[in-house]
């Protein structure tokens, strides 16, 4: 069963490399994936939200979610699982960006994206903002597959951990805000 999953994971990456990569998409996805380095895109957007009363709660909750995702993903799960990067195990896969962390599971970029998006979805005042956050998170996960630095299962688990972190940050906010009232 595990072998079948690993083969499927690798097969999807090779299909993306062969059938989806293009001269137009490569610079776009490469730039976008780099915007997620160290969670910077999500941190910057969350900090900007702190300056506006209507989005301040979203900024605080998403920064909290991002901290949870950093602890869970980069501090704990990547070291416990120790899964190597796909180009080291999938013959013929060529990564488009350099990754210095040897651990692949789960995707930290995807986790950070979904942590912020999950928090924003629950706290932003306008529907279009919520949807934009989700779209940006999905694109981050796809960018990690496109550039060949994560297996699909890394991205899927990064998404799930991110959703959990956003949910936990919202629960913490509600508890804190309830005590202040």
Tab-separated table of C-alpha atoms in Angstrom, residues 7-151:
chain	number	residue	atom	x	y	z
A	7	UNK	CA	4.685	5.453	-6.893
A	8	UNK	CA	1.572	7.590	-7.347
A	9	UNK	CA	3.291	10.557	-5.652
A	10	UNK	CA	6.292	10.261	-7.954
A	11	UNK	CA	4.162	9.652	-11.022
A	12	UNK	CA	2.174	12.835	-10.439
A	13	UNK	CA	5.374	14.879	-10.142
A	14	UNK	CA	6.786	13.396	-13.348
A	15	UNK	CA	3.486	14.100	-15.126
A	16	UNK	CA	3.609	17.742	-13.968
A	17	UNK	CA	7.218	18.000	-15.151
A	18	UNK	CA	6.404	16.489	-18.548
A	19	UNK	CA	2.913	17.791	-19.313
A	20	UNK	CA	2.363	20.975	-17.290
A	21	UNK	CA	5.682	22.821	-17.012
A	22	UNK	CA	6.058	25.521	-19.648
A	23	UNK	CA	8.121	28.592	-20.467
A	24	UNK	CA	5.197	30.783	-19.387
A	25	UNK	CA	4.295	29.042	-16.113
A	26	UNK	CA	7.801	28.296	-14.828
A	27	UNK	CA	8.819	31.881	-13.947
A	28	UNK	CA	5.382	32.561	-12.427
A	29	UNK	CA	5.358	29.477	-10.182
A	30	UNK	CA	9.044	29.867	-9.313
A	31	UNK	CA	8.512	33.463	-8.173
A	32	UNK	CA	5.328	32.586	-6.302
A	33	UNK	CA	6.911	29.657	-4.460
A	34	UNK	CA	9.767	31.954	-3.364
A	35	UNK	CA	7.233	34.444	-1.972
A	36	UNK	CA	6.319	31.692	0.478
A	37	UNK	CA	9.908	31.209	1.693
A	38	UNK	CA	9.966	31.461	5.497
A	39	UNK	CA	6.227	32.258	5.328
A	40	UNK	CA	7.043	35.805	4.255
A	41	UNK	CA	4.027	36.370	1.997
A	42	UNK	CA	1.633	35.310	4.759
A	43	UNK	CA	3.498	37.210	7.471
A	44	UNK	CA	3.571	40.433	5.441
A	45	UNK	CA	-0.117	40.220	4.534
A	46	UNK	CA	-1.043	39.455	8.151
A	47	UNK	CA	1.028	42.358	9.489
A	48	UNK	CA	-0.599	44.735	6.986
A	49	UNK	CA	-3.989	43.601	8.309
A	50	UNK	CA	-2.981	44.765	11.784
A	51	UNK	CA	-3.063	48.389	10.584
A	52	UNK	CA	-6.785	48.334	9.747
A	53	UNK	CA	-9.475	48.005	12.386
A	54	UNK	CA	-11.715	45.789	10.222
A	55	UNK	CA	-8.909	43.293	9.541
A	56	UNK	CA	-6.911	43.546	12.772
A	57	UNK	CA	-8.438	40.399	14.262
A	58	UNK	CA	-7.618	38.474	11.059
A	59	UNK	CA	-4.018	39.669	11.285
A	60	UNK	CA	-3.607	38.595	14.906
A	61	UNK	CA	-5.284	35.229	14.389
A	62	UNK	CA	-3.311	34.452	11.232
A	63	UNK	CA	0.020	35.363	12.848
A	64	UNK	CA	-0.873	33.033	15.714
A	65	UNK	CA	-1.779	30.290	13.217
A	66	UNK	CA	1.518	30.836	11.410
A	67	UNK	CA	3.405	30.420	14.677
A	68	UNK	CA	1.553	27.159	15.338
A	69	UNK	CA	2.356	25.945	11.816
A	70	UNK	CA	6.049	26.754	12.234
A	71	UNK	CA	6.209	24.804	15.486
A	72	UNK	CA	4.246	21.816	14.202
A	73	UNK	CA	5.752	21.533	10.736
A	74	UNK	CA	9.331	22.749	10.864
A	75	UNK	CA	9.884	22.196	14.556
A	76	UNK	CA	8.299	18.771	14.946
A	77	UNK	CA	6.823	16.838	12.012
A	78	UNK	CA	9.613	17.286	9.450
A	79	UNK	CA	12.153	15.937	11.955
A	80	UNK	CA	9.954	13.087	13.169
A	81	UNK	CA	9.074	11.842	9.675
A	82	UNK	CA	12.383	12.605	7.951
A	83	UNK	CA	11.079	12.054	4.408
A	84	UNK	CA	13.625	13.005	1.756
A	85	UNK	CA	12.931	15.436	-1.066
A	86	UNK	CA	11.353	13.946	-4.190
A	87	UNK	CA	14.209	14.586	-6.617
A	88	UNK	CA	16.361	12.296	-4.455
A	89	UNK	CA	13.994	9.338	-4.903
A	90	UNK	CA	12.036	9.971	-8.129
A	91	UNK	CA	14.258	9.117	-11.057
A	92	UNK	CA	14.220	11.831	-13.726
A	93	UNK	CA	12.622	14.544	-11.594
A	94	UNK	CA	14.358	17.904	-11.923
A	95	UNK	CA	13.604	20.510	-9.230
A	96	UNK	CA	13.296	24.116	-10.377
A	97	UNK	CA	14.366	25.705	-7.079
A	98	UNK	CA	16.991	24.845	-4.492
A	99	UNK	CA	15.744	23.572	-1.142
A	100	UNK	CA	18.258	23.440	1.681
A	101	UNK	CA	16.045	21.601	4.168
A	102	UNK	CA	16.472	17.898	3.386
A	103	UNK	CA	13.081	17.017	4.903
A	104	UNK	CA	10.034	17.059	2.688
A	105	UNK	CA	7.062	15.988	4.827
A	106	UNK	CA	4.861	17.947	5.326
A	107	UNK	CA	5.178	20.990	3.077
A	108	UNK	CA	5.952	23.984	5.282
A	109	UNK	CA	5.078	26.461	2.515
A	110	UNK	CA	1.657	24.842	2.095
A	111	UNK	CA	1.103	24.603	5.827
A	112	UNK	CA	1.856	28.303	6.310
A	113	UNK	CA	-0.413	29.226	3.390
A	114	UNK	CA	-3.354	27.229	4.702
A	115	UNK	CA	-2.759	28.363	8.294
A	116	UNK	CA	-3.148	31.972	7.217
A	117	UNK	CA	-5.972	31.249	4.758
A	118	UNK	CA	-7.883	29.237	7.350
A	119	UNK	CA	-7.595	32.041	9.883
A	120	UNK	CA	-8.535	34.655	7.293
A	121	UNK	CA	-11.521	32.634	6.133
A	122	UNK	CA	-12.900	32.633	9.662
A	123	UNK	CA	-12.095	36.264	10.520
A	124	UNK	CA	-11.978	38.558	7.473
A	125	UNK	CA	-14.990	40.820	6.983
A	126	UNK	CA	-15.595	40.327	3.241
A	127	UNK	CA	-16.328	37.150	1.287
A	128	UNK	CA	-13.972	38.111	-1.572
A	129	UNK	CA	-11.090	38.396	0.921
A	130	UNK	CA	-11.828	34.935	2.293
A	131	UNK	CA	-11.945	33.405	-1.184
A	132	UNK	CA	-8.759	35.195	-2.249
A	133	UNK	CA	-6.959	33.769	0.789
A	134	UNK	CA	-8.011	30.232	-0.119
A	135	UNK	CA	-7.012	30.705	-3.773
A	136	UNK	CA	-3.579	32.017	-2.738
A	137	UNK	CA	-3.096	29.013	-0.439
A	138	UNK	CA	-4.097	26.515	-3.132
A	139	UNK	CA	-1.700	28.171	-5.569
A	140	UNK	CA	1.114	27.885	-3.025
A	141	UNK	CA	0.518	24.161	-2.663
A	142	UNK	CA	0.417	23.738	-6.441
A	143	UNK	CA	3.606	25.776	-6.817
A	144	UNK	CA	5.459	23.348	-4.536
A	145	UNK	CA	4.454	20.479	-6.818
A	146	UNK	CA	5.215	22.436	-9.970
A	147	UNK	CA	8.777	23.257	-8.903
A	148	UNK	CA	9.277	19.628	-7.855
A	149	UNK	CA	10.300	20.049	-4.225
A	150	UNK	CA	7.377	18.232	-2.557
A	151	UNK	CA	5.388	15.085	-3.097
